[in-house]
Amino acid sequence: GARWTVATEHSIVNRKAVPIDVEIRHAVDSYLTDAEVDRTSKPMRRKYGDFAWRFVVPPGEDTLEYALSAREPR
């Protein structure tokens, strides 16, 4: 099957005076296979089958950018 790619960017704004913990998860539809992270601006792990990023955002703004790909069934 064809290989699909999605690229995204998340901007997180922290208006608090202290750092905050953030977790962003990206689920992959179960009919897609061979899902992988092609590039990412922060470390990633798997959580309950989802791709997951957990990081600290200091006061101000931070950005998470990543690209995922997966294969569509034949």
PDB file of C-alpha atoms in Angstrom, residues 17-59:
ATOM      1  CA  ALA A  17       5.306  32.217  36.042  1.00  0.00           C
ATOM      2  CA  VAL A  18       6.558  28.642  36.548  1.00  0.00           C
ATOM      3  CA  PRO A  19       7.445  25.817  34.126  1.00  0.00           C
ATOM      4  CA  ILE A  20       4.664  23.348  33.235  1.00  0.00           C
ATOM      5  CA  ASP A  21       4.719  19.675  32.224  1.00  0.00           C
ATOM      6  CA  VAL A  22       3.088  18.961  28.863  1.00  0.00           C
ATOM      7  CA  GLU A  23       2.201  15.664  27.215  1.00  0.00           C
ATOM      8  CA  ILE A  24       1.139  15.511  23.572  1.00  0.00           C
ATOM      9  CA  ARG A  25      -0.056  12.204  22.131  1.00  0.00           C
ATOM     10  CA  HIS A  26      -0.716  11.263  18.520  1.00  0.00           C
ATOM     11  CA  ALA A  27      -2.802   8.155  17.878  1.00  0.00           C
ATOM     12  CA  VAL A  28      -2.305   6.168  14.681  1.00  0.00           C
ATOM     13  CA  ASP A  29      -5.367   4.525  13.119  1.00  0.00           C
ATOM     14  CA  SER A  30      -5.297   0.756  13.593  1.00  0.00           C
ATOM     15  CA  TYR A  31      -5.682   0.003   9.867  1.00  0.00           C
ATOM     16  CA  LEU A  32      -2.304   1.664   9.142  1.00  0.00           C
ATOM     17  CA  THR A  33       0.869  -0.399   9.514  1.00  0.00           C
ATOM     18  CA  ASP A  34       4.579   0.264   9.891  1.00  0.00           C
ATOM     19  CA  ALA A  35       3.981   3.608  11.664  1.00  0.00           C
ATOM     20  CA  GLU A  36       7.132   5.498  12.586  1.00  0.00           C
ATOM     21  CA  VAL A  37       8.414   8.938  13.501  1.00  0.00           C
ATOM     22  CA  ASP A  38      10.486  10.258  10.621  1.00  0.00           C
ATOM     23  CA  ARG A  39      11.685  13.358  12.460  1.00  0.00           C
ATOM     24  CA  THR A  40      10.973  15.072  15.755  1.00  0.00           C
ATOM     25  CA  SER A  41      12.226  18.150  17.583  1.00  0.00           C
ATOM     26  CA  LYS A  42      11.873  16.511  21.026  1.00  0.00           C
ATOM     27  CA  PRO A  43      12.347  12.983  22.384  1.00  0.00           C
ATOM     28  CA  MET A  44       9.381  10.667  21.756  1.00  0.00           C
ATOM     29  CA  ARG A  45       8.186   7.434  23.324  1.00  0.00           C
ATOM     30  CA  ARG A  46       5.216   5.122  22.847  1.00  0.00           C
ATOM     31  CA  LYS A  47       2.352   5.241  25.362  1.00  0.00           C
ATOM     32  CA  TYR A  48      -0.518   2.756  25.049  1.00  0.00           C
ATOM     33  CA  GLY A  49       0.293   2.422  21.351  1.00  0.00           C
ATOM     34  CA  ASP A  50       0.288   6.188  20.717  1.00  0.00           C
ATOM     35  CA  PHE A  51       3.311   8.317  19.937  1.00  0.00           C
ATOM     36  CA  ALA A  52       3.870  10.517  23.000  1.00  0.00           C
ATOM     37  CA  TRP A  53       5.987  13.530  23.822  1.00  0.00           C
ATOM     38  CA  ARG A  54       6.385  14.721  27.410  1.00  0.00           C
ATOM     39  CA  PHE A  55       8.419  17.827  28.126  1.00  0.00           C
ATOM     40  CA  VAL A  56       8.631  20.938  30.279  1.00  0.00           C
ATOM     41  CA  VAL A  57       7.557  24.294  28.863  1.00  0.00           C
ATOM     42  CA  PRO A  58       9.183  27.245  30.631  1.00  0.00           C
ATOM     43  CA  PRO A  59       7.280  30.514  31.054  1.00  0.00           C
TER      44      PRO A  59
END
